[in-house]
Amino acid sequence: MTRIVVLTGAGISAESGVPTFRGPDGLWEGHDIEDVATPEGFERDPDTVLAFYDARRRVAASVVPNAAHRALARLEGAIGDDLLVVTQNVDDLHERAGSHNLVHMHGELFRALCLACGARPTCDGDLIDRPHCPACGERMLRPDVVWFGEMPYDLERIEQAVVACDVFVSIGTSGAVYPAAGYVALAAAFGAHTVELNLEPTDAAVPFDDARTGPAGELVPAWVDEVLSARSPRA
Ligand code: APR
């Protein structure tokens, strides 16, 4: 069976109304990354950082999955564990669309990380109020989001899947942040067919075999249809 790894970035959630990071109107526009997305920024001014992620959590809670998220869930429904979705997104739109075989390599907005005991409880309220950790009772919760300078989650599992896959697909990511940006080169080196579905061409580490430009809400369902029709025996 063909094994597929899909890497998603902010672009897949754009049509749901979640802002991307880079470019005009991006989330980093008007924010110093050092201030809101590093452990040092959190140490300097925790209130600003907690308020920033509380606002992002509220935005993420107010939107719904789009056709691209739903198409990937449909693909998993058809091919099961032969599909792994690796997302850099901290929203929960993939799971709300129905994806299960999913890795949040940059963490999750709807989880907190306890700096006292290391628990990662679910979190749908504001952290600025300093709620108690449900595991240890301390009031030292931060967003369970991977900041610059921190180690992304599940790298071993992801790399194993990338080297073993037959098809690697990158959706809605600028390829500006490593290690995710390096996965296309790794997949290609191990013989995978590489596909990019993005609104605009990107400066990928190595050229994709098949690069398509357009909105994810159109490109992803069309690509999933192609994959499924290639797998199903013709009538
Ligand atoms: N459909 C497809 N692609 C889109 C759409 C859309 N509707 N809208 C925007 N895009 C593309 C943009 O052209 C861009 O190439 O999505 C990409 C988004 O890029 P970034 O904003 O850089 O987001 P991402 O690649 O996910 O960022 C990676 O950077 O700051 C960190 O941790 C943060 O996970 C994030 C990481």
Short mmCIF file of C-alpha atoms in Angstrom, two decimals, residues 8-85:
data_model
loop_
_atom_site.label_atom_id
_atom_site.label_comp_id
_atom_site.label_asym_id
_atom_site.label_seq_id
_atom_site.Cartn_x
_atom_site.Cartn_y
_atom_site.Cartn_z
CA THR A 8 0.41 21.02 6.87
CA GLY A 9 1.01 24.64 7.81
CA ALA A 10 -0.98 27.76 8.52
CA GLY A 11 -2.18 28.00 4.90
CA ILE A 12 -4.53 25.03 5.33
CA SER A 13 -6.43 26.91 8.05
CA ALA A 14 -6.42 30.28 6.25
CA GLU A 15 -9.76 29.70 4.53
CA SER A 16 -11.27 28.89 7.94
CA GLY A 17 -10.28 32.38 9.09
CA VAL A 18 -7.10 31.63 11.06
CA PRO A 19 -4.37 34.11 10.11
CA THR A 20 -1.09 32.75 8.70
CA PHE A 21 2.23 33.93 10.17
CA ARG A 22 4.23 35.57 7.41
CA GLY A 23 3.44 38.33 4.95
CA PRO A 24 1.08 41.31 5.22
CA ASP A 25 -1.76 40.74 7.71
CA GLY A 26 0.22 37.75 9.06
CA LEU A 27 0.25 37.00 12.77
CA TRP A 28 3.88 38.06 13.16
CA GLU A 29 3.20 41.42 11.43
CA GLY A 30 3.21 43.94 14.28
CA HIS A 31 4.58 41.39 16.79
CA ASP A 32 8.18 40.84 17.68
CA ILE A 33 8.65 37.07 17.53
CA GLU A 34 11.21 37.35 20.32
CA ASP A 35 8.50 38.79 22.58
CA VAL A 36 5.65 36.33 22.00
CA ALA A 37 7.21 33.12 20.70
CA THR A 38 10.32 32.42 22.75
CA PRO A 39 10.88 31.13 26.30
CA GLU A 40 12.88 34.31 27.00
CA GLY A 41 9.94 36.52 25.96
CA PHE A 42 7.68 34.53 28.30
CA GLU A 43 10.11 34.98 31.18
CA ARG A 44 10.32 38.74 30.54
CA ASP A 45 6.59 39.39 30.22
CA PRO A 46 4.34 36.39 30.88
CA ASP A 47 1.11 38.43 30.86
CA THR A 48 1.67 39.67 27.30
CA VAL A 49 2.47 36.15 26.10
CA LEU A 50 -0.48 34.52 27.91
CA ALA A 51 -2.85 37.19 26.56
CA PHE A 52 -1.51 36.68 23.02
CA TYR A 53 -2.20 32.90 23.10
CA ASP A 54 -5.53 33.36 24.92
CA ALA A 55 -6.60 35.57 21.98
CA ARG A 56 -5.37 33.00 19.44
CA ARG A 57 -7.23 30.25 21.32
CA ARG A 58 -10.45 32.27 21.14
CA VAL A 59 -10.02 32.77 17.38
CA ALA A 60 -9.33 29.06 16.87
CA ALA A 61 -12.40 28.12 18.93
CA SER A 62 -14.61 30.38 16.81
CA VAL A 63 -13.77 28.90 13.39
CA VAL A 64 -14.61 25.60 11.69
CA PRO A 65 -12.66 23.16 9.49
CA ASN A 66 -12.71 23.82 5.75
CA ALA A 67 -12.82 21.59 2.68
CA ALA A 68 -9.08 20.90 2.87
CA HIS A 69 -9.21 19.57 6.45
CA ARG A 70 -12.27 17.52 5.57
CA ALA A 71 -10.60 16.04 2.48
CA LEU A 72 -7.63 14.80 4.55
CA ALA A 73 -10.02 13.21 7.06
CA ARG A 74 -11.82 11.55 4.13
CA LEU A 75 -8.48 10.20 2.89
CA GLU A 76 -7.70 8.75 6.32
CA GLY A 77 -11.17 7.19 6.36
CA ALA A 78 -10.28 5.40 3.13
CA ILE A 79 -6.64 4.41 3.68
CA GLY A 80 -6.34 4.44 7.49
CA ASP A 81 -2.85 4.31 8.93
CA ASP A 82 -1.25 4.60 5.49
CA LEU A 83 -1.80 8.34 5.98
CA LEU A 84 0.00 10.36 8.65
CA VAL A 85 -0.80 14.06 8.93
#
